[in-house]
Amino acid sequence: MICIGNALRPISWVFVTSTYQSGQLVEVGWYRAGFYDLIAVIFSGFTYKINDILYLLFVGGMYGLLSHAESYKRIVKKVSNVVREHGEIAFLLITFIVGLYTAISSNIITLFVLVPFIMTVFLKGGYDKLTAVAASFGGLFLGYIGQITGTYGND
């Protein structure tokens, strides 16, 4: 009888594993992992980041509610008109400001509050989805790559 855990064991010899011990990343080497280990890693990662997951779900829910408010629609319309008139300058300015804040604060998760707003403004301004994603996530990731103060996990 073949167990699913045994079916996954040969692929576990392809990857080198590591673990954190006393704040240091220590390489374990080749580790034979089974089906249970795969489930345990997913569960461990989910429980480790549950606060970030709940935060992002909360932000999405709040923007879902906010998108029905007339005052929010007026703000988006005014800002999207500015973006429509000064497209390239607005794109560069928003990306630079978000990237600079991310590089200085080294906390990318707090700026995810702005992502739906920036994407909505660029989409309402007549830009395509790729430009909206680049304007919102581009500055976040560029700032995260060029961090000045440290890493997100060690603050």
CSV table of N, CA and C in Angstrom, one decimal:
chain,number,residue,atom,x,y,z
A,1,MET,N,0.8,-1.2,0.0
A,1,MET,CA,0.0,0.0,0.0
A,1,MET,C,0.9,1.2,0.0
A,2,ILE,N,0.6,2.2,-0.9
A,2,ILE,CA,1.4,3.4,-1.0
A,2,ILE,C,0.7,4.5,-0.3
A,3,CYS,N,1.4,5.2,0.6
A,3,CYS,CA,0.9,6.3,1.4
A,3,CYS,C,1.2,7.6,0.6
A,4,ILE,N,0.4,8.6,0.8
A,4,ILE,CA,0.6,9.9,0.1
A,4,ILE,C,1.9,10.5,0.7
A,5,GLY,N,2.2,10.3,1.9
A,5,GLY,CA,3.4,10.9,2.5
A,5,GLY,C,4.6,10.3,1.9
A,6,ASN,N,4.6,9.0,1.5
A,6,ASN,CA,5.7,8.4,0.9
A,6,ASN,C,5.9,8.9,-0.6
A,7,ALA,N,4.8,9.3,-1.2
A,7,ALA,CA,4.8,9.8,-2.5
A,7,ALA,C,5.5,11.1,-2.6
A,8,LEU,N,5.4,11.9,-1.5
A,8,LEU,CA,6.1,13.2,-1.5
A,8,LEU,C,7.5,13.2,-1.0
A,9,ARG,N,8.0,12.1,-0.4
A,9,ARG,CA,9.3,12.0,0.2
A,9,ARG,C,10.4,12.2,-0.9
A,10,PRO,N,10.3,11.6,-2.1
A,10,PRO,CA,11.5,11.8,-3.0
A,10,PRO,C,11.7,13.3,-3.4
A,11,ILE,N,10.7,14.1,-3.5
A,11,ILE,CA,10.9,15.5,-3.8
A,11,ILE,C,11.5,16.3,-2.7
A,12,SER,N,11.4,15.7,-1.5
A,12,SER,CA,11.9,16.5,-0.3
A,12,SER,C,13.5,16.4,-0.3
A,13,TRP,N,14.0,15.5,-1.1
A,13,TRP,CA,15.5,15.5,-1.2
A,13,TRP,C,16.0,16.5,-2.2
A,14,VAL,N,15.2,17.2,-2.9
A,14,VAL,CA,15.6,18.2,-3.8
A,14,VAL,C,15.9,19.6,-3.1
A,15,PHE,N,15.2,19.8,-2.0
A,15,PHE,CA,15.3,21.1,-1.4
A,15,PHE,C,16.1,21.0,-0.1
A,16,VAL,N,16.9,22.0,0.1
A,16,VAL,CA,17.7,22.1,1.4
A,16,VAL,C,16.8,22.9,2.4
A,17,THR,N,16.8,22.4,3.6
A,17,THR,CA,15.9,23.0,4.6
A,17,THR,C,16.8,23.8,5.6
A,18,SER,N,16.1,24.8,6.2
A,18,SER,CA,16.7,25.6,7.3
A,18,SER,C,15.7,25.9,8.3
A,19,THR,N,16.2,26.4,9.5
A,19,THR,CA,15.3,26.8,10.6
A,19,THR,C,15.9,27.9,11.3
A,20,TYR,N,15.1,28.6,12.1
A,20,TYR,CA,15.5,29.7,12.9
A,20,TYR,C,15.8,29.2,14.3
A,21,GLN,N,17.0,29.5,14.8
A,21,GLN,CA,17.4,29.1,16.2
A,21,GLN,C,18.0,30.3,16.8
A,22,SER,N,17.4,30.9,17.8
A,22,SER,CA,17.9,32.1,18.5
A,22,SER,C,18.1,33.3,17.6
A,23,GLY,N,17.2,33.4,16.7
A,23,GLY,CA,17.2,34.6,15.8
A,23,GLY,C,18.2,34.4,14.6
A,24,GLN,N,18.8,33.3,14.5
A,24,GLN,CA,19.8,33.0,13.4
A,24,GLN,C,19.2,32.0,12.5
A,25,LEU,N,19.4,32.1,11.2
A,25,LEU,CA,18.9,31.1,10.2
A,25,LEU,C,20.0,30.1,10.1
A,26,VAL,N,19.7,28.8,10.5
A,26,VAL,CA,20.6,27.7,10.5
A,26,VAL,C,20.2,26.7,9.4
A,27,GLU,N,21.1,26.3,8.6
A,27,GLU,CA,20.8,25.4,7.5
A,27,GLU,C,20.8,24.0,8.1
A,28,VAL,N,19.8,23.2,7.9
A,28,VAL,CA,19.6,21.9,8.4
A,28,VAL,C,20.3,20.9,7.5
A,29,GLY,N,20.1,21.2,6.2
A,29,GLY,CA,20.6,20.3,5.2
A,29,GLY,C,19.5,19.6,4.5
A,30,TRP,N,19.8,18.4,4.0
A,30,TRP,CA,18.7,17.6,3.3
A,30,TRP,C,17.9,17.0,4.4
A,31,TYR,N,16.6,17.2,4.3
A,31,TYR,CA,15.6,16.7,5.3
A,31,TYR,C,14.5,16.0,4.6
A,32,ARG,N,14.2,14.8,5.1
A,32,ARG,CA,13.2,14.0,4.4
A,32,ARG,C,11.9,14.4,5.0
A,33,ALA,N,11.0,15.1,4.2
A,33,ALA,CA,9.7,15.6,4.6
A,33,ALA,C,8.6,14.7,4.0
A,34,GLY,N,7.6,14.6,4.8
A,34,GLY,CA,6.4,13.8,4.3
A,34,GLY,C,5.2,14.7,4.2
A,35,PHE,N,4.0,14.1,4.0
A,35,PHE,CA,2.8,14.8,3.9
A,35,PHE,C,2.4,15.5,5.1
A,36,TYR,N,2.7,15.0,6.3
A,36,TYR,CA,2.4,15.6,7.5
A,36,TYR,C,3.2,16.9,7.7
A,37,ASP,N,4.5,16.8,7.3
A,37,ASP,CA,5.4,18.0,7.3
A,37,ASP,C,4.9,19.1,6.4
A,38,LEU,N,4.3,18.8,5.3
A,38,LEU,CA,3.8,19.8,4.4
A,38,LEU,C,2.6,20.5,5.0
A,39,ILE,N,1.7,19.8,5.6
A,39,ILE,CA,0.6,20.3,6.3
A,39,ILE,C,1.0,21.2,7.5
A,40,ALA,N,2.0,20.7,8.3
A,40,ALA,CA,2.5,21.4,9.4
A,40,ALA,C,3.1,22.7,9.0
A,41,VAL,N,3.8,22.8,7.9
A,41,VAL,CA,4.5,24.0,7.5
A,41,VAL,C,3.4,25.0,7.1
A,42,ILE,N,2.4,24.6,6.4
A,42,ILE,CA,1.3,25.5,6.0
A,42,ILE,C,0.6,26.0,7.2
A,43,PHE,N,0.3,25.2,8.1
A,43,PHE,CA,-0.4,25.6,9.4
A,43,PHE,C,0.5,26.6,10.2
A,44,SER,N,1.7,26.3,10.3
A,44,SER,CA,2.7,27.1,11.0
A,44,SER,C,2.8,28.5,10.4
A,45,GLY,N,2.9,28.5,9.1
A,45,GLY,CA,3.0,29.8,8.4
A,45,GLY,C,1.7,30.6,8.5
A,46,PHE,N,0.6,29.9,8.5
A,46,PHE,CA,-0.7,30.6,8.6
A,46,PHE,C,-0.8,31.2,10.0
A,47,THR,N,-0.5,30.5,11.0
A,47,THR,CA,-0.6,31.0,12.4
A,47,THR,C,0.4,32.1,12.7
A,48,TYR,N,1.6,32.0,12.1
A,48,TYR,CA,2.6,33.0,12.3
A,48,TYR,C,2.2,34.4,11.7
A,49,LYS,N,1.5,34.3,10.6
A,49,LYS,CA,1.1,35.6,9.9
A,49,LYS,C,-0.4,35.9,10.0
A,50,ILE,N,-1.1,35.3,10.9
A,50,ILE,CA,-2.6,35.5,11.0
A,50,ILE,C,-2.9,37.0,11.3
A,51,ASN,N,-2.1,37.7,12.0
A,51,ASN,CA,-2.4,39.1,12.2
A,51,ASN,C,-2.3,39.9,10.9
A,52,ASP,N,-1.4,39.6,10.1
A,52,ASP,CA,-1.3,40.3,8.8
A,52,ASP,C,-2.4,39.9,7.9
A,53,ILE,N,-2.8,38.7,7.9
A,53,ILE,CA,-3.9,38.2,7.1
A,53,ILE,C,-5.2,38.9,7.5
A,54,LEU,N,-5.5,38.9,8.8
A,54,LEU,CA,-6.7,39.6,9.3
A,54,LEU,C,-6.7,41.1,9.0
A,55,TYR,N,-5.5,41.7,9.1
A,55,TYR,CA,-5.4,43.1,8.7
A,55,TYR,C,-5.7,43.4,7.3
A,56,LEU,N,-5.2,42.6,6.4
A,56,LEU,CA,-5.5,42.8,4.9
A,56,LEU,C,-7.0,42.5,4.6
A,57,LEU,N,-7.6,41.5,5.3
A,57,LEU,CA,-9.0,41.3,5.1
A,57,LEU,C,-9.8,42.5,5.7
A,58,PHE,N,-9.4,43.0,6.8
A,58,PHE,CA,-10.1,44.2,7.3
A,58,PHE,C,-10.0,45.4,6.4
A,59,VAL,N,-8.8,45.6,5.9
A,59,VAL,CA,-8.6,46.7,4.9
A,59,VAL,C,-9.5,46.6,3.7
A,60,GLY,N,-9.6,45.3,3.1
A,60,GLY,CA,-10.4,45.1,2.0
A,60,GLY,C,-11.9,45.3,2.3
A,61,GLY,N,-12.3,44.8,3.5
A,61,GLY,CA,-13.7,45.1,3.9
A,61,GLY,C,-14.0,46.5,4.1
A,62,MET,N,-13.1,47.3,4.7
A,62,MET,CA,-13.4,48.7,4.8
A,62,MET,C,-13.5,49.4,3.5
A,63,TYR,N,-12.6,49.1,2.5
A,63,TYR,CA,-12.7,49.7,1.2
A,63,TYR,C,-14.0,49.3,0.5
A,64,GLY,N,-14.4,48.1,0.8
A,64,GLY,CA,-15.7,47.6,0.2
A,64,GLY,C,-16.8,48.5,0.7
A,65,LEU,N,-16.8,48.8,2.0
A,65,LEU,CA,-17.8,49.7,2.6
A,65,LEU,C,-17.6,51.1,2.1
A,66,LEU,N,-16.4,51.6,2.1
A,66,LEU,CA,-16.1,52.9,1.7
A,66,LEU,C,-16.4,53.3,0.3
A,67,SER,N,-16.3,52.3,-0.6
A,67,SER,CA,-16.6,52.5,-2.0
A,67,SER,C,-18.0,52.9,-2.3
A,68,HIS,N,-18.9,52.7,-1.4
A,68,HIS,CA,-20.3,53.1,-1.5
A,68,HIS,C,-20.6,54.5,-1.0
A,69,ALA,N,-19.7,55.1,-0.3
A,69,ALA,CA,-19.9,56.4,0.2
A,69,ALA,C,-19.7,57.5,-0.8
A,70,GLU,N,-20.6,58.4,-0.9
A,70,GLU,CA,-20.5,59.5,-1.9
A,70,GLU,C,-19.3,60.4,-1.7
A,71,SER,N,-18.9,60.7,-0.5
A,71,SER,CA,-17.8,61.5,-0.2
A,71,SER,C,-16.5,60.9,-0.7
A,72,TYR,N,-16.3,59.6,-0.6
A,72,TYR,CA,-15.2,58.9,-1.1
A,72,TYR,C,-15.2,58.9,-2.6
A,73,LYS,N,-16.3,58.8,-3.2
A,73,LYS,CA,-16.4,58.8,-4.7
A,73,LYS,C,-16.0,60.2,-5.2
A,74,ARG,N,-16.3,61.3,-4.5
A,74,ARG,CA,-15.9,62.6,-4.9
A,74,ARG,C,-14.4,62.8,-4.8
A,75,ILE,N,-13.9,62.3,-3.7
A,75,ILE,CA,-12.4,62.4,-3.5
A,75,ILE,C,-11.7,61.6,-4.6
A,76,VAL,N,-12.1,60.4,-4.9
A,76,VAL,CA,-11.5,59.6,-6.0
A,76,VAL,C,-11.6,60.4,-7.3
A,77,LYS,N,-12.8,61.0,-7.6
A,77,LYS,CA,-13.0,61.7,-8.8
A,77,LYS,C,-12.0,62.9,-9.0
A,78,LYS,N,-11.9,63.7,-7.9
A,78,LYS,CA,-11.0,64.8,-7.9
A,78,LYS,C,-9.5,64.4,-8.1
A,79,VAL,N,-9.1,63.4,-7.4
A,79,VAL,CA,-7.7,63.0,-7.5
A,79,VAL,C,-7.5,62.3,-8.8
A,80,SER,N,-8.4,61.6,-9.3
A,80,SER,CA,-8.2,60.9,-10.7
A,80,SER,C,-8.2,62.0,-11.8
A,81,ASN,N,-8.9,63.1,-11.6
A,81,ASN,CA,-8.8,64.2,-12.6
A,81,ASN,C,-7.3,64.7,-12.6
A,82,VAL,N,-6.8,64.9,-11.4
A,82,VAL,CA,-5.4,65.4,-11.3
A,82,VAL,C,-4.4,64.4,-12.0
A,83,VAL,N,-4.6,63.1,-11.7
A,83,VAL,CA,-3.8,62.1,-12.3
A,83,VAL,C,-4.0,62.0,-13.8
A,84,ARG,N,-5.2,62.2,-14.3
A,84,ARG,CA,-5.4,62.2,-15.7
A,84,ARG,C,-4.6,63.4,-16.4
A,85,GLU,N,-4.6,64.6,-15.7
A,85,GLU,CA,-3.9,65.7,-16.3
A,85,GLU,C,-2.4,65.6,-16.3
A,86,HIS,N,-1.9,65.1,-15.2
A,86,HIS,CA,-0.5,65.0,-14.9
A,86,HIS,C,-0.1,63.6,-14.7
A,87,GLY,N,-0.3,62.7,-15.7
A,87,GLY,CA,-0.1,61.3,-15.5
A,87,GLY,C,1.2,60.8,-15.1
A,88,GLU,N,2.2,61.1,-15.9
A,88,GLU,CA,3.6,60.6,-15.7
A,88,GLU,C,4.2,61.2,-14.4
A,89,ILE,N,3.9,62.5,-14.2
A,89,ILE,CA,4.4,63.2,-13.0
A,89,ILE,C,3.8,62.6,-11.7
A,90,ALA,N,2.5,62.4,-11.8
A,90,ALA,CA,1.7,61.8,-10.7
A,90,ALA,C,2.2,60.4,-10.4
A,91,PHE,N,2.4,59.6,-11.5
A,91,PHE,CA,2.9,58.2,-11.3
A,91,PHE,C,4.2,58.2,-10.6
A,92,LEU,N,5.2,59.0,-11.1
A,92,LEU,CA,6.5,59.0,-10.5
A,92,LEU,C,6.5,59.6,-9.1
A,93,LEU,N,5.7,60.6,-8.8
A,93,LEU,CA,5.6,61.2,-7.5
A,93,LEU,C,5.0,60.2,-6.5
A,94,ILE,N,3.9,59.6,-6.8
A,94,ILE,CA,3.3,58.6,-5.9
A,94,ILE,C,4.3,57.4,-5.6
A,95,THR,N,4.9,56.9,-6.7
A,95,THR,CA,5.8,55.8,-6.5
A,95,THR,C,7.0,56.2,-5.7
A,96,PHE,N,7.5,57.4,-5.9
A,96,PHE,CA,8.7,57.8,-5.1
A,96,PHE,C,8.3,58.0,-3.6
A,97,ILE,N,7.2,58.7,-3.3
A,97,ILE,CA,6.8,58.9,-1.9
A,97,ILE,C,6.5,57.6,-1.2
A,98,VAL,N,5.8,56.7,-1.8
A,98,VAL,CA,5.5,55.4,-1.2
A,98,VAL,C,6.7,54.6,-1.0
A,99,GLY,N,7.6,54.6,-2.0
A,99,GLY,CA,8.9,53.9,-1.9
A,99,GLY,C,9.8,54.5,-0.8
A,100,LEU,N,9.8,55.8,-0.7
A,100,LEU,CA,10.7,56.4,0.3
A,100,LEU,C,10.2,56.1,1.7
A,101,TYR,N,8.9,56.2,1.9
A,101,TYR,CA,8.3,55.9,3.2
A,101,TYR,C,8.6,54.4,3.6
A,102,THR,N,8.4,53.5,2.6
A,102,THR,CA,8.7,52.1,2.8
A,102,THR,C,10.1,51.9,3.2
A,103,ALA,N,11.0,52.5,2.5
A,103,ALA,CA,12.4,52.3,2.7
A,103,ALA,C,12.8,52.9,4.1
A,104,ILE,N,12.2,53.9,4.5
A,104,ILE,CA,12.6,54.5,5.8
A,104,ILE,C,11.9,53.7,7.0
A,105,SER,N,10.6,53.4,6.8
A,105,SER,CA,9.9,52.7,7.9
A,105,SER,C,10.1,51.2,7.9
A,106,SER,N,10.4,50.6,6.8
A,106,SER,CA,10.7,49.2,6.7
A,106,SER,C,9.4,48.4,7.1
A,107,ASN,N,8.3,49.0,7.0
A,107,ASN,CA,7.0,48.3,7.4
A,107,ASN,C,6.1,48.4,6.2
A,108,ILE,N,6.1,47.4,5.4
A,108,ILE,CA,5.4,47.4,4.1
A,108,ILE,C,3.9,47.2,4.3
A,109,ILE,N,3.5,46.5,5.4
A,109,ILE,CA,2.1,46.1,5.6
A,109,ILE,C,1.2,47.3,5.9
A,110,THR,N,1.8,48.4,6.5
A,110,THR,CA,0.9,49.5,6.8
A,110,THR,C,0.5,50.3,5.6
A,111,LEU,N,1.3,50.3,4.6
A,111,LEU,CA,1.0,51.0,3.4
A,111,LEU,C,0.0,50.3,2.5
A,112,PHE,N,-0.3,49.0,2.8
A,112,PHE,CA,-1.3,48.3,2.0
A,112,PHE,C,-2.7,49.0,2.2
A,113,VAL,N,-2.8,49.9,3.1
A,113,VAL,CA,-4.1,50.7,3.3
A,113,VAL,C,-4.3,51.6,2.1
A,114,LEU,N,-3.2,52.1,1.5
A,114,LEU,CA,-3.2,53.0,0.4
A,114,LEU,C,-3.4,52.3,-1.0
A,115,VAL,N,-3.1,51.0,-1.1
A,115,VAL,CA,-3.1,50.3,-2.4
A,115,VAL,C,-4.4,50.4,-3.1
A,116,PRO,N,-5.6,50.1,-2.4
A,116,PRO,CA,-6.8,50.2,-3.1
A,116,PRO,C,-7.2,51.6,-3.6
A,117,PHE,N,-6.8,52.6,-2.8
A,117,PHE,CA,-7.1,54.0,-3.2
A,117,PHE,C,-6.3,54.3,-4.4
A,118,ILE,N,-5.0,54.0,-4.4
A,118,ILE,CA,-4.1,54.4,-5.5
A,118,ILE,C,-4.6,53.7,-6.8
A,119,MET,N,-4.9,52.4,-6.7
A,119,MET,CA,-5.4,51.6,-7.9
A,119,MET,C,-6.7,52.2,-8.4
A,120,THR,N,-7.6,52.6,-7.5
A,120,THR,CA,-8.9,53.1,-7.9
A,120,THR,C,-8.7,54.4,-8.6
A,121,VAL,N,-7.8,55.3,-8.1
A,121,VAL,CA,-7.5,56.6,-8.7
A,121,VAL,C,-6.9,56.4,-10.1
A,122,PHE,N,-6.0,55.5,-10.3
A,122,PHE,CA,-5.4,55.3,-11.6
A,122,PHE,C,-6.4,54.7,-12.6
A,123,LEU,N,-7.2,53.7,-12.1
A,123,LEU,CA,-8.2,53.1,-13.0
A,123,LEU,C,-9.2,54.1,-13.4
A,124,LYS,N,-9.7,55.0,-12.5
A,124,LYS,CA,-10.7,56.0,-12.8
A,124,LYS,C,-10.1,57.1,-13.7
A,125,GLY,N,-8.7,57.2,-13.6
A,125,GLY,CA,-8.1,58.2,-14.4
A,125,GLY,C,-7.8,57.8,-15.8
A,126,GLY,N,-8.3,56.6,-16.2
A,126,GLY,CA,-8.2,56.2,-17.5
A,126,GLY,C,-7.0,55.3,-17.9
A,127,TYR,N,-6.2,54.9,-16.9
A,127,TYR,CA,-5.1,54.0,-17.1
A,127,TYR,C,-5.4,52.6,-17.0
A,128,ASP,N,-4.6,51.7,-17.6
A,128,ASP,CA,-4.9,50.3,-17.6
A,128,ASP,C,-4.5,49.7,-16.2
A,129,LYS,N,-4.8,48.4,-16.1
A,129,LYS,CA,-4.6,47.7,-14.8
A,129,LYS,C,-3.2,47.6,-14.5
A,130,LEU,N,-2.3,47.3,-15.5
A,130,LEU,CA,-0.9,47.2,-15.2
A,130,LEU,C,-0.3,48.4,-14.7
A,131,THR,N,-0.7,49.6,-15.2
A,131,THR,CA,-0.2,50.9,-14.7
A,131,THR,C,-0.7,51.1,-13.2
A,132,ALA,N,-1.9,50.7,-13.0
A,132,ALA,CA,-2.5,50.9,-11.6
A,132,ALA,C,-1.7,50.0,-10.6
A,133,VAL,N,-1.4,48.8,-11.0
A,133,VAL,CA,-0.7,47.9,-10.1
A,133,VAL,C,0.7,48.4,-9.9
A,134,ALA,N,1.4,48.9,-11.0
A,134,ALA,CA,2.7,49.4,-10.9
A,134,ALA,C,2.8,50.6,-10.0
A,135,ALA,N,1.8,51.5,-10.1
A,135,ALA,CA,1.7,52.7,-9.3
A,135,ALA,C,1.5,52.4,-7.8
A,136,SER,N,0.7,51.4,-7.5
A,136,SER,CA,0.4,51.1,-6.1
A,136,SER,C,1.5,50.1,-5.5
A,137,PHE,N,1.8,49.1,-6.1
A,137,PHE,CA,2.7,48.1,-5.6
A,137,PHE,C,4.2,48.4,-5.9
A,138,GLY,N,4.4,49.2,-7.0
A,138,GLY,CA,5.8,49.4,-7.4
A,138,GLY,C,6.6,50.2,-6.4
A,139,GLY,N,6.0,51.2,-5.8
A,139,GLY,CA,6.7,52.0,-4.8
A,139,GLY,C,6.9,51.1,-3.5
A,140,LEU,N,5.9,50.3,-3.2
A,140,LEU,CA,6.1,49.5,-2.0
A,140,LEU,C,7.2,48.5,-2.1
A,141,PHE,N,7.3,47.8,-3.2
A,141,PHE,CA,8.4,46.8,-3.4
A,141,PHE,C,9.7,47.4,-3.6
A,142,LEU,N,9.8,48.6,-4.3
A,142,LEU,CA,11.1,49.2,-4.5
A,142,LEU,C,11.6,49.7,-3.2
A,143,GLY,N,10.7,50.3,-2.4
A,143,GLY,CA,11.1,50.7,-1.1
A,143,GLY,C,11.5,49.6,-0.1
A,144,TYR,N,10.8,48.5,-0.3
A,144,TYR,CA,11.2,47.3,0.6
A,144,TYR,C,12.5,46.7,0.2
A,145,ILE,N,12.8,46.7,-1.1
A,145,ILE,CA,14.1,46.2,-1.6
A,145,ILE,C,15.2,47.1,-1.1
A,146,GLY,N,15.0,48.4,-1.2
A,146,GLY,CA,16.1,49.4,-0.8
A,146,GLY,C,15.9,49.9,0.6
A,147,GLN,N,15.6,49.1,1.6
A,147,GLN,CA,15.4,49.5,2.9
A,147,GLN,C,16.6,50.2,3.5
A,148,ILE,N,16.3,51.2,4.3
A,148,ILE,CA,17.4,52.0,4.9
A,148,ILE,C,17.6,51.6,6.4
A,149,THR,N,16.5,51.3,7.1
A,149,THR,CA,16.6,51.1,8.5
A,149,THR,C,16.6,49.6,9.0
A,150,GLY,N,16.3,48.7,8.1
A,150,GLY,CA,16.3,47.3,8.6
A,150,GLY,C,15.3,46.5,7.8
A,151,THR,N,15.0,45.3,8.3
A,151,THR,CA,14.1,44.4,7.7
A,151,THR,C,12.8,44.4,8.4
A,152,TYR,N,11.7,44.0,7.8
A,152,TYR,CA,10.4,44.0,8.3
A,152,TYR,C,10.3,43.0,9.5
A,153,GLY,N,11.0,41.9,9.5
A,153,GLY,CA,10.8,40.9,10.6
A,153,GLY,C,11.7,41.2,11.8
A,154,ASN,N,12.6,42.1,11.7
A,154,ASN,CA,13.5,42.4,12.8
A,154,ASN,C,13.3,43.7,13.5
A,155,ASP,N,12.2,44.4,13.2
A,155,ASP,CA,12.0,45.7,13.8
A,155,ASP,C,11.4,45.6,15.2
